[in-house]
PDB file of C-alpha atoms in Angstrom:
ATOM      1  CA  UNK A   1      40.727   5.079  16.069  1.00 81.00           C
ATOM      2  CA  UNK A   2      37.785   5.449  14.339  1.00 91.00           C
ATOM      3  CA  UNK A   3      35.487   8.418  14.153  1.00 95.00           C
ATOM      4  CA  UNK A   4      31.797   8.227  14.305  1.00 96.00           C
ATOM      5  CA  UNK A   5      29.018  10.676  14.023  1.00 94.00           C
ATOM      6  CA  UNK A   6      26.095  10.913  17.239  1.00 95.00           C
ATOM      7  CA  UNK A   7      23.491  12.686  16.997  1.00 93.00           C
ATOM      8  CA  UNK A   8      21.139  12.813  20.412  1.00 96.00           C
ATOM      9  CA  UNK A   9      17.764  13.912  20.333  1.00 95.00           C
ATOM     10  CA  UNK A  10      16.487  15.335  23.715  1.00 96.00           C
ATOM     11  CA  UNK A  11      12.533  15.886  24.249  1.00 96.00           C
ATOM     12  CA  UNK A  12      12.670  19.302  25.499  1.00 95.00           C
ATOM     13  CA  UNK A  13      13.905  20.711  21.871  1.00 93.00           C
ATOM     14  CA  UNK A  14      10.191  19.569  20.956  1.00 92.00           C
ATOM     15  CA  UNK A  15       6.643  21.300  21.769  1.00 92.00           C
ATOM     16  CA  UNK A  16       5.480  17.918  21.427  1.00 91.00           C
ATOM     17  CA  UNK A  17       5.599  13.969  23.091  1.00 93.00           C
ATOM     18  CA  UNK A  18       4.375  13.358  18.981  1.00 90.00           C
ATOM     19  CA  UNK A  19       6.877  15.583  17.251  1.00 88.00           C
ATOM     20  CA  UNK A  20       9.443  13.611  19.353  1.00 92.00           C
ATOM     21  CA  UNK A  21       8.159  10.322  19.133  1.00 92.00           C
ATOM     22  CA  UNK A  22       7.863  10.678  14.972  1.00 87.00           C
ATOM     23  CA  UNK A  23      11.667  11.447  14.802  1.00 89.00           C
ATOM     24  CA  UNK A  24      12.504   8.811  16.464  1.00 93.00           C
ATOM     25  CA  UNK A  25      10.008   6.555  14.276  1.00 90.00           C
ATOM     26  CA  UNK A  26      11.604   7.827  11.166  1.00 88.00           C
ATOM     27  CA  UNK A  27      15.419   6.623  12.593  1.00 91.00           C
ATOM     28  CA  UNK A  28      13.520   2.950  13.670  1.00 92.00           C
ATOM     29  CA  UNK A  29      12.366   2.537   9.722  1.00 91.00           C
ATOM     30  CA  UNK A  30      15.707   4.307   8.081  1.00 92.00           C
ATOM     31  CA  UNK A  31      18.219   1.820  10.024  1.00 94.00           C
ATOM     32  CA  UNK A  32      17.468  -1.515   8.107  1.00 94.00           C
ATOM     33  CA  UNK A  33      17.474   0.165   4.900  1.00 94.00           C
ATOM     34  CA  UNK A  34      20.100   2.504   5.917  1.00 95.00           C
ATOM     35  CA  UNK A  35      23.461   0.011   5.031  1.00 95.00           C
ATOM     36  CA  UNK A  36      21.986  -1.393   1.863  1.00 96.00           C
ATOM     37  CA  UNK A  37      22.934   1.650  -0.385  1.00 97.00           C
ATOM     38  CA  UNK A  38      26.025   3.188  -0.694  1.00 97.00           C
ATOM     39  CA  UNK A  39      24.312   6.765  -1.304  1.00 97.00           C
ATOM     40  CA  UNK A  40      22.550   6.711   2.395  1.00 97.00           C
ATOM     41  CA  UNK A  41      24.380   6.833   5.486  1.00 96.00           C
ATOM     42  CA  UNK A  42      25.020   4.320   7.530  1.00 96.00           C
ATOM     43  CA  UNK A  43      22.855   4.707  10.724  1.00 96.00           C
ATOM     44  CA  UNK A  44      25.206   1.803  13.323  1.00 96.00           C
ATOM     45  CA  UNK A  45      23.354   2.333  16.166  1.00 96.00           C
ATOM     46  CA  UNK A  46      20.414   4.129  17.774  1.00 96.00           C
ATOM     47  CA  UNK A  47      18.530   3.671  20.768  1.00 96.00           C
ATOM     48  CA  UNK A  48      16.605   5.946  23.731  1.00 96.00           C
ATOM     49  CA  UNK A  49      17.552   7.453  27.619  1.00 95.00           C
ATOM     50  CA  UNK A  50      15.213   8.960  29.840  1.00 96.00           C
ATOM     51  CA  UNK A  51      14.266  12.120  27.723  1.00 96.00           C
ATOM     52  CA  UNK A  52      16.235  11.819  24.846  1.00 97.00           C
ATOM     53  CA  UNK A  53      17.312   9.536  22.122  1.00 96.00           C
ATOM     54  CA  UNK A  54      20.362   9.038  19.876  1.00 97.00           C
ATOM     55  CA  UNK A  55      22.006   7.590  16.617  1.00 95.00           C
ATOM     56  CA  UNK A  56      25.417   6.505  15.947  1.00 97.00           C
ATOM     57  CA  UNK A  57      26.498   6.772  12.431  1.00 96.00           C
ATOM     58  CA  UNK A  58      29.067   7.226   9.664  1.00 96.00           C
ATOM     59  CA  UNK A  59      30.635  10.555   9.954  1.00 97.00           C
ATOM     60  CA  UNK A  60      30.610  13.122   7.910  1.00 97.00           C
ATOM     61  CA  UNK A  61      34.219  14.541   5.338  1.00 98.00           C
ATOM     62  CA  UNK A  62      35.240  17.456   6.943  1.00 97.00           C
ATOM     63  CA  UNK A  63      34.889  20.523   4.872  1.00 97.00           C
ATOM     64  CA  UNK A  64      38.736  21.123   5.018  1.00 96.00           C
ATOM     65  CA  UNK A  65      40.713  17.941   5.579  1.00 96.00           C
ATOM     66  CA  UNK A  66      38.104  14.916   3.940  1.00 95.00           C
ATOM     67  CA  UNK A  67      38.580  11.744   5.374  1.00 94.00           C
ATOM     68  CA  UNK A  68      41.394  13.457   8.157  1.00 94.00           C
ATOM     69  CA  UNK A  69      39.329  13.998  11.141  1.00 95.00           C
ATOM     70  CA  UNK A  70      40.610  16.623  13.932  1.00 94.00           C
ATOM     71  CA  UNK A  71      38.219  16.558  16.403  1.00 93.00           C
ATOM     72  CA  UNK A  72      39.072  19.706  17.583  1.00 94.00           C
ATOM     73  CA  UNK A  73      38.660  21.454  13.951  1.00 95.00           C
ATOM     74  CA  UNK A  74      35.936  19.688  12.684  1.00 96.00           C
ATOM     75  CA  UNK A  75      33.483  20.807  10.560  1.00 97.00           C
ATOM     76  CA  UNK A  76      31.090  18.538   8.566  1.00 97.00           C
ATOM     77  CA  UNK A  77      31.373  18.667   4.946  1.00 97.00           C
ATOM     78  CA  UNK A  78      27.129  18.623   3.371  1.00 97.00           C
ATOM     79  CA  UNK A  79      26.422  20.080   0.295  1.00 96.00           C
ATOM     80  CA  UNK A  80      25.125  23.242   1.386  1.00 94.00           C
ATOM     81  CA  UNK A  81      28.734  23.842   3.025  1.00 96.00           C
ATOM     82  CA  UNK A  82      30.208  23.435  -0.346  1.00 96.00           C
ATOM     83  CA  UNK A  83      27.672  25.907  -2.470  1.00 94.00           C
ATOM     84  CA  UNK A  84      28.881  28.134   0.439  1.00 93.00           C
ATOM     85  CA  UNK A  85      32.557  27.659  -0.168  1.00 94.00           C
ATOM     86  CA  UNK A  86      32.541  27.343  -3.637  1.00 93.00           C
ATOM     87  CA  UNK A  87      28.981  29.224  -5.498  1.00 89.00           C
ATOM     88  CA  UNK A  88      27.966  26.743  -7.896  1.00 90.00           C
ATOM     89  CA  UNK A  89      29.458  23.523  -8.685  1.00 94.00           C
ATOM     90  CA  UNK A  90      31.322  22.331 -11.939  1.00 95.00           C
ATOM     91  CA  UNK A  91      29.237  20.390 -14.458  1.00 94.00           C
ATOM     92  CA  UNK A  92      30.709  17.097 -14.046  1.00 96.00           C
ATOM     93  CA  UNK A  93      30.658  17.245 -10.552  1.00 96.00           C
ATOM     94  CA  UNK A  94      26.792  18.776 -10.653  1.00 95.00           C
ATOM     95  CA  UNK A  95      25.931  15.095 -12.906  1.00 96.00           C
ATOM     96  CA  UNK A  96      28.193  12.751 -10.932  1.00 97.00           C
ATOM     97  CA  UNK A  97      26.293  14.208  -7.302  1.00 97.00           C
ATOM     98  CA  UNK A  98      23.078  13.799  -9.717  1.00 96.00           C
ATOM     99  CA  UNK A  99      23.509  10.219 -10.721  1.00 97.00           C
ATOM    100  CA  UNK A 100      24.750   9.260  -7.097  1.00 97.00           C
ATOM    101  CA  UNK A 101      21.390  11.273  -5.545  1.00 98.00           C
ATOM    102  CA  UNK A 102      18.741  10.057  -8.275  1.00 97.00           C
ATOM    103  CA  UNK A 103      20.303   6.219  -7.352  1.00 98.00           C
ATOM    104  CA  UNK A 104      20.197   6.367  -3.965  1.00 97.00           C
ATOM    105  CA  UNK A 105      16.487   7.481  -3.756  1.00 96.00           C
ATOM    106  CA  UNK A 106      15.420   5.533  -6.375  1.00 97.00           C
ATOM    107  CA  UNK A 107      17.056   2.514  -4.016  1.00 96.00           C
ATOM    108  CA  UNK A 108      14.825   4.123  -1.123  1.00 95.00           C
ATOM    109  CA  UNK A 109      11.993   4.380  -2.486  1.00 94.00           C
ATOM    110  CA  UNK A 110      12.192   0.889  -3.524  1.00 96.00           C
ATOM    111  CA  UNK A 111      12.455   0.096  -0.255  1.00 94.00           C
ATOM    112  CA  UNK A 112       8.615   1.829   0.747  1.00 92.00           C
ATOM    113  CA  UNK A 113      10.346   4.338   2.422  1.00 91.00           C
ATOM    114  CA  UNK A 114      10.221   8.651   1.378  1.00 91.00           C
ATOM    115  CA  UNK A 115      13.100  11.015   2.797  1.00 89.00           C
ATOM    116  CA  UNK A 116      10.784  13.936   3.610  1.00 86.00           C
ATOM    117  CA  UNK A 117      13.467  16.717   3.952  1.00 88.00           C
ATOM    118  CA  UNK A 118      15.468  16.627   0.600  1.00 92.00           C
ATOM    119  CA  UNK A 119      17.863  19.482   0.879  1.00 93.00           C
ATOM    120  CA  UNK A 120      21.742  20.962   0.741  1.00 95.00           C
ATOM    121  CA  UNK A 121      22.455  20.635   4.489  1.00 94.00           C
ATOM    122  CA  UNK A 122      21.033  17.244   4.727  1.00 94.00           C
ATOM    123  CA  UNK A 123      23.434  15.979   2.018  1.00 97.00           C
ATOM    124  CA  UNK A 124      26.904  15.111   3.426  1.00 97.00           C
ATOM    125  CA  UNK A 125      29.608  13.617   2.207  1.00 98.00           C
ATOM    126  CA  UNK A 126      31.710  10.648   3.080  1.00 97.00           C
ATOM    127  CA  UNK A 127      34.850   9.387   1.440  1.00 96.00           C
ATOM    128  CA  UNK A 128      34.354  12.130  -1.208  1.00 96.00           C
ATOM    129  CA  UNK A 129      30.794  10.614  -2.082  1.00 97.00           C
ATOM    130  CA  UNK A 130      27.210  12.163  -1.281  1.00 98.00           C
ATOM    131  CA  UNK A 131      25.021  10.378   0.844  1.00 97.00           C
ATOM    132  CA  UNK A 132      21.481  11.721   2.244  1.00 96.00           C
ATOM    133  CA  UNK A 133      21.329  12.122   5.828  1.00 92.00           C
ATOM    134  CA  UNK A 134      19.288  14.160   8.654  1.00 84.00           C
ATOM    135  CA  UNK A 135      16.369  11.259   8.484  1.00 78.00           C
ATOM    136  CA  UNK A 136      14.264  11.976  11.384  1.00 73.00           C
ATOM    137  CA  UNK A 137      11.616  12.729   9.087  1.00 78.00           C
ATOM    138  CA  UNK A 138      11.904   9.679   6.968  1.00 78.00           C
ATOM    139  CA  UNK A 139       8.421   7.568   6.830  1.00 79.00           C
ATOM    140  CA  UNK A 140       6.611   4.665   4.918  1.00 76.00           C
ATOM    141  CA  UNK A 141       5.780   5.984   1.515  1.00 74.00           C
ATOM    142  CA  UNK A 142       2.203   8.372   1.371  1.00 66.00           C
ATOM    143  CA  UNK A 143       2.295   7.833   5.087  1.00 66.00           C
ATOM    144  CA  UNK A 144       0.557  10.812   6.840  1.00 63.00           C
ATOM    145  CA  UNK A 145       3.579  12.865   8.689  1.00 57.00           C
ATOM    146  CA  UNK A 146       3.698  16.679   9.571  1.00 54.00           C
ATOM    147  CA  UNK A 147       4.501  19.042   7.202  1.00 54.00           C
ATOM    148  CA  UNK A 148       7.847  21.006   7.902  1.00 58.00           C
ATOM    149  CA  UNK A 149       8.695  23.241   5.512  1.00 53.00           C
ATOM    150  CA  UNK A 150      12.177  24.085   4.308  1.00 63.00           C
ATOM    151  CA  UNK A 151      11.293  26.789   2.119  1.00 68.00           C
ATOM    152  CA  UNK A 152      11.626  26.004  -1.617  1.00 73.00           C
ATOM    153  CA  UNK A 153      12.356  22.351  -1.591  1.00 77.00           C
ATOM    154  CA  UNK A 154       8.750  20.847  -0.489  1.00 76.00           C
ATOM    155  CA  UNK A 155       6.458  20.769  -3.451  1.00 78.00           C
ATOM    156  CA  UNK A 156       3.061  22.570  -3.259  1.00 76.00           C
ATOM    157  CA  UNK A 157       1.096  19.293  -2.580  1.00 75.00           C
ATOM    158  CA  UNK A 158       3.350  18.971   0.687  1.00 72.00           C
ATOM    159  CA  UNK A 159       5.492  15.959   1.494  1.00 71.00           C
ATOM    160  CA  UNK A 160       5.393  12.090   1.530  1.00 76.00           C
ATOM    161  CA  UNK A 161       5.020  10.682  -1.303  1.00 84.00           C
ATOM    162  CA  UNK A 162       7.696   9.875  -4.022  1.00 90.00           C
ATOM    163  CA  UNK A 163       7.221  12.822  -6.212  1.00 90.00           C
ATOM    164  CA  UNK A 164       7.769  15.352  -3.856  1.00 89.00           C
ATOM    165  CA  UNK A 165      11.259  13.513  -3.096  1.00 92.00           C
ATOM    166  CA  UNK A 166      11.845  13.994  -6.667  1.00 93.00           C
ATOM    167  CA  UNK A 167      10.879  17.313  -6.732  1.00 91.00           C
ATOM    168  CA  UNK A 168      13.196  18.584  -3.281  1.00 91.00           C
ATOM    169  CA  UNK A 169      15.916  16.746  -5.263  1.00 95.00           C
ATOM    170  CA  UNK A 170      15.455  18.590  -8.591  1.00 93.00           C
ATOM    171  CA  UNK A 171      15.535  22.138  -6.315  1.00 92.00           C
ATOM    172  CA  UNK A 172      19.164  21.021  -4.976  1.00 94.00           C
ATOM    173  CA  UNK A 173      20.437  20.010  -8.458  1.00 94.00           C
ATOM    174  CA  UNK A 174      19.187  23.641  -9.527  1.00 91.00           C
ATOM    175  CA  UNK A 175      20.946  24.920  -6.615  1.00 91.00           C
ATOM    176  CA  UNK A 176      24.205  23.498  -7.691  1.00 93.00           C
ATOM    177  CA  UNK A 177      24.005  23.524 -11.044  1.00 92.00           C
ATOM    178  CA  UNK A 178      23.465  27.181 -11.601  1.00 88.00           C
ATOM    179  CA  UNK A 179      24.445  28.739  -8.183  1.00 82.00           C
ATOM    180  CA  UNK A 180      20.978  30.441  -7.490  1.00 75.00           C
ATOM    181  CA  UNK A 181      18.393  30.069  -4.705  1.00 76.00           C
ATOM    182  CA  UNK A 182      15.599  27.695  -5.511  1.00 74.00           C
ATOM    183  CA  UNK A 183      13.289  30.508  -4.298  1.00 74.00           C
ATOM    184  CA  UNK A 184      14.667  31.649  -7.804  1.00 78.00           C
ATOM    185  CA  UNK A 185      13.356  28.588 -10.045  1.00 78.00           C
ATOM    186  CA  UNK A 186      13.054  28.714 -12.754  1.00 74.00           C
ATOM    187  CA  UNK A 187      15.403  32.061 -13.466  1.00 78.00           C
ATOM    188  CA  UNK A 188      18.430  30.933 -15.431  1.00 79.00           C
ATOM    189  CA  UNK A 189      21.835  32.918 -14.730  1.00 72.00           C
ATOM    190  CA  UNK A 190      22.431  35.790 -17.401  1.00 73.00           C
TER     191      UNK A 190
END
Protein backbone atom coordinates (compact mmCIF):
# COMPACT_ATOMS: atom_id res chain seq x y z
CA UNK A 1 0.00 0.00 0.00
CA UNK A 2 2.74 2.05 -0.30
CA UNK A 3 4.00 3.91 -3.31
CA UNK A 4 7.56 4.15 -4.29
CA UNK A 5 9.45 5.91 -6.96
CA UNK A 6 12.03 3.59 -9.58
CA UNK A 7 13.96 4.98 -11.67
CA UNK A 8 16.03 2.36 -14.14
CA UNK A 9 18.89 3.37 -15.97
CA UNK A 10 19.54 1.27 -19.18
CA UNK A 11 23.10 1.56 -21.03
CA UNK A 12 21.86 2.10 -24.41
CA UNK A 13 20.38 5.77 -23.43
CA UNK A 14 24.30 6.48 -23.11
CA UNK A 15 27.10 7.04 -25.95
CA UNK A 16 29.27 5.87 -23.34
CA UNK A 17 30.33 2.52 -20.89
CA UNK A 18 31.83 5.95 -18.71
CA UNK A 19 28.82 8.21 -18.97
CA UNK A 20 26.92 5.12 -17.64
CA UNK A 21 29.18 3.89 -15.21
CA UNK A 22 29.49 7.72 -13.53
CA UNK A 23 25.65 7.76 -12.98
CA UNK A 24 25.62 4.95 -11.40
CA UNK A 25 28.77 6.08 -9.19
CA UNK A 26 26.97 9.20 -8.24
CA UNK A 27 23.67 6.91 -6.85
CA UNK A 28 26.58 4.45 -4.92
CA UNK A 29 27.95 7.83 -2.96
CA UNK A 30 24.28 9.68 -2.64
CA UNK A 31 22.60 6.49 -0.84
CA UNK A 32 24.43 6.66 2.63
CA UNK A 33 24.01 10.25 2.84
CA UNK A 34 20.75 10.16 1.17
CA UNK A 35 18.37 9.32 4.62
CA UNK A 36 20.32 11.58 6.91
CA UNK A 37 18.55 14.87 5.80
CA UNK A 38 15.15 15.49 5.58
CA UNK A 39 15.68 17.95 2.45
CA UNK A 40 17.24 14.93 0.16
CA UNK A 41 15.35 12.07 -0.94
CA UNK A 42 15.46 9.01 0.30
CA UNK A 43 17.28 6.69 -2.21
CA UNK A 44 15.86 2.75 -0.43
CA UNK A 45 17.35 0.76 -2.80
CA UNK A 46 19.52 0.59 -5.92
CA UNK A 47 21.34 -2.00 -7.56
CA UNK A 48 22.36 -3.25 -11.45
CA UNK A 49 20.85 -6.02 -14.33
CA UNK A 50 22.52 -6.94 -17.33
CA UNK A 51 22.51 -3.47 -19.16
CA UNK A 52 20.83 -1.36 -16.92
CA UNK A 53 20.62 -0.22 -13.40
CA UNK A 54 17.96 1.12 -11.00
CA UNK A 55 16.97 3.05 -7.73
CA UNK A 56 14.10 2.69 -5.53
CA UNK A 57 13.11 5.74 -3.70
CA UNK A 58 10.63 8.04 -1.97
CA UNK A 59 8.09 9.19 -4.39
CA UNK A 60 7.39 12.20 -5.50
CA UNK A 61 3.61 14.66 -4.35
CA UNK A 62 1.68 14.54 -7.24
CA UNK A 63 1.13 17.85 -8.84
CA UNK A 64 -2.72 17.53 -8.29
CA UNK A 65 -3.62 15.27 -5.39
CA UNK A 66 -0.14 15.58 -2.85
CA UNK A 67 0.34 12.75 -0.82
CA UNK A 68 -2.96 10.80 -2.78
CA UNK A 69 -1.28 8.73 -5.29
CA UNK A 70 -3.41 7.40 -8.46
CA UNK A 71 -1.21 5.51 -10.31
CA UNK A 72 -3.05 5.89 -13.23
CA UNK A 73 -3.07 9.93 -12.99
CA UNK A 74 0.11 10.53 -11.70
CA UNK A 75 2.17 13.21 -12.28
CA UNK A 76 5.22 14.16 -10.13
CA UNK A 77 5.04 17.33 -8.37
CA UNK A 78 9.14 19.21 -8.78
CA UNK A 79 9.47 22.67 -8.66
CA UNK A 80 9.68 23.39 -12.17
CA UNK A 81 6.00 21.81 -12.43
CA UNK A 82 4.85 24.36 -10.01
CA UNK A 83 6.56 27.70 -11.72
CA UNK A 84 4.62 26.09 -14.63
CA UNK A 85 1.30 25.93 -12.88
CA UNK A 86 1.54 28.80 -10.92
CA UNK A 87 4.40 31.76 -12.57
CA UNK A 88 6.22 32.78 -9.65
CA UNK A 89 5.84 31.74 -6.18
CA UNK A 90 4.55 33.77 -3.06
CA UNK A 91 7.23 35.29 -0.83
CA UNK A 92 6.85 33.17 2.09
CA UNK A 93 6.72 30.21 0.24
CA UNK A 94 9.92 31.51 -2.09
CA UNK A 95 11.96 31.82 1.80
CA UNK A 96 10.48 28.70 3.40
CA UNK A 97 11.70 26.48 -0.13
CA UNK A 98 14.96 28.78 0.47
CA UNK A 99 15.71 27.89 4.02
CA UNK A 100 14.70 24.12 3.38
CA UNK A 101 17.20 24.16 0.00
CA UNK A 102 20.20 26.28 1.58
CA UNK A 103 19.88 23.44 4.72
CA UNK A 104 19.81 20.58 2.90
CA UNK A 105 22.98 21.40 0.81
CA UNK A 106 24.69 22.87 3.40
CA UNK A 107 24.00 19.17 5.18
CA UNK A 108 25.51 17.71 1.79
CA UNK A 109 28.17 19.37 1.44
CA UNK A 110 29.10 18.57 4.87
CA UNK A 111 28.98 15.32 3.99
CA UNK A 112 32.05 15.75 0.96
CA UNK A 113 29.57 15.28 -1.42
CA UNK A 114 28.38 18.27 -4.49
CA UNK A 115 24.86 17.81 -6.30
CA UNK A 116 26.11 18.79 -9.76
CA UNK A 117 22.69 19.49 -11.44
CA UNK A 118 20.94 22.11 -9.14
CA UNK A 119 17.76 22.94 -10.93
CA UNK A 120 13.62 23.28 -10.95
CA UNK A 121 12.91 19.78 -12.33
CA UNK A 122 15.31 18.13 -10.07
CA UNK A 123 13.52 19.58 -7.01
CA UNK A 124 10.45 17.51 -5.99
CA UNK A 125 8.39 17.52 -3.38
CA UNK A 126 7.29 15.08 -0.77
CA UNK A 127 4.76 15.51 1.98
CA UNK A 128 4.47 19.18 0.89
CA UNK A 129 8.36 19.66 1.54
CA UNK A 130 11.25 20.15 -1.16
CA UNK A 131 13.81 17.72 -1.37
CA UNK A 132 16.70 17.59 -4.19
CA UNK A 133 16.59 14.68 -6.33
CA UNK A 134 17.79 13.46 -9.98
CA UNK A 135 21.47 12.58 -8.36
CA UNK A 136 23.14 10.66 -10.98
CA UNK A 137 25.50 13.35 -11.23
CA UNK A 138 26.26 13.69 -7.60
CA UNK A 139 30.23 13.24 -6.80
CA UNK A 140 32.92 13.74 -4.00
CA UNK A 141 33.42 17.43 -3.64
CA UNK A 142 36.08 19.14 -6.57
CA UNK A 143 36.02 15.64 -7.93
CA UNK A 144 36.68 15.76 -11.74
CA UNK A 145 33.11 14.76 -13.46
CA UNK A 146 31.77 15.80 -17.00
CA UNK A 147 30.36 18.89 -17.54
CA UNK A 148 26.54 18.81 -18.53
CA UNK A 149 25.13 21.85 -18.94
CA UNK A 150 21.60 22.87 -18.04
CA UNK A 151 21.67 26.17 -19.43
CA UNK A 152 21.74 29.00 -16.85
CA UNK A 153 22.18 27.14 -13.65
CA UNK A 154 26.04 25.91 -14.00
CA UNK A 155 28.34 28.73 -13.14
CA UNK A 156 31.00 29.85 -15.69
CA UNK A 157 33.86 27.94 -13.90
CA UNK A 158 31.71 24.66 -14.60
CA UNK A 159 30.58 22.26 -11.90
CA UNK A 160 31.88 20.38 -8.78
CA UNK A 161 32.78 22.22 -6.33
CA UNK A 162 30.59 23.86 -3.56
CA UNK A 163 30.20 27.24 -5.03
CA UNK A 164 28.80 26.33 -8.11
CA UNK A 165 26.04 24.36 -5.97
CA UNK A 166 25.46 27.62 -4.44
CA UNK A 167 25.34 29.38 -7.41
CA UNK A 168 22.62 26.70 -9.48
CA UNK A 169 20.68 27.21 -6.21
CA UNK A 170 20.67 31.04 -6.22
CA UNK A 171 19.40 30.75 -10.23
CA UNK A 172 16.26 28.60 -8.93
CA UNK A 173 15.49 30.99 -6.01
CA UNK A 174 15.58 33.81 -8.83
CA UNK A 175 13.41 31.67 -10.81
CA UNK A 176 10.79 31.52 -8.17
CA UNK A 177 11.10 34.47 -6.59
CA UNK A 178 10.49 36.77 -9.48
CA UNK A 179 8.95 34.43 -12.16
CA UNK A 180 11.69 35.07 -14.90
CA UNK A 181 14.16 32.79 -16.71
CA UNK A 182 17.58 32.70 -15.17
CA UNK A 183 18.85 33.28 -18.74
CA UNK A 184 17.31 36.70 -17.55
CA UNK A 185 19.59 37.35 -14.31
CA UNK A 186 19.94 39.80 -13.17
CA UNK A 187 16.69 41.73 -14.89
CA UNK A 188 14.24 42.52 -12.12
CA UNK A 189 10.36 42.44 -13.11
CA UNK A 190 8.99 46.06 -13.98
Amino acid sequence: GIYRGVKIIRRDAFDQDRLFEREFSGIQIYEPVSRTHPGLVAVLHFGRGDGYFYCVMEVADDQQTGSQIHPSQYAPRTLSSELARRGRLPVAECAQCGLALTAALEHLHQQGVVHRDIKPSNILFIHGAPKFADIGLVTDIDEEGPWVDTSGYMPPEGPGAVAADIYSLGKVLYDISLGKNREEFPELPT
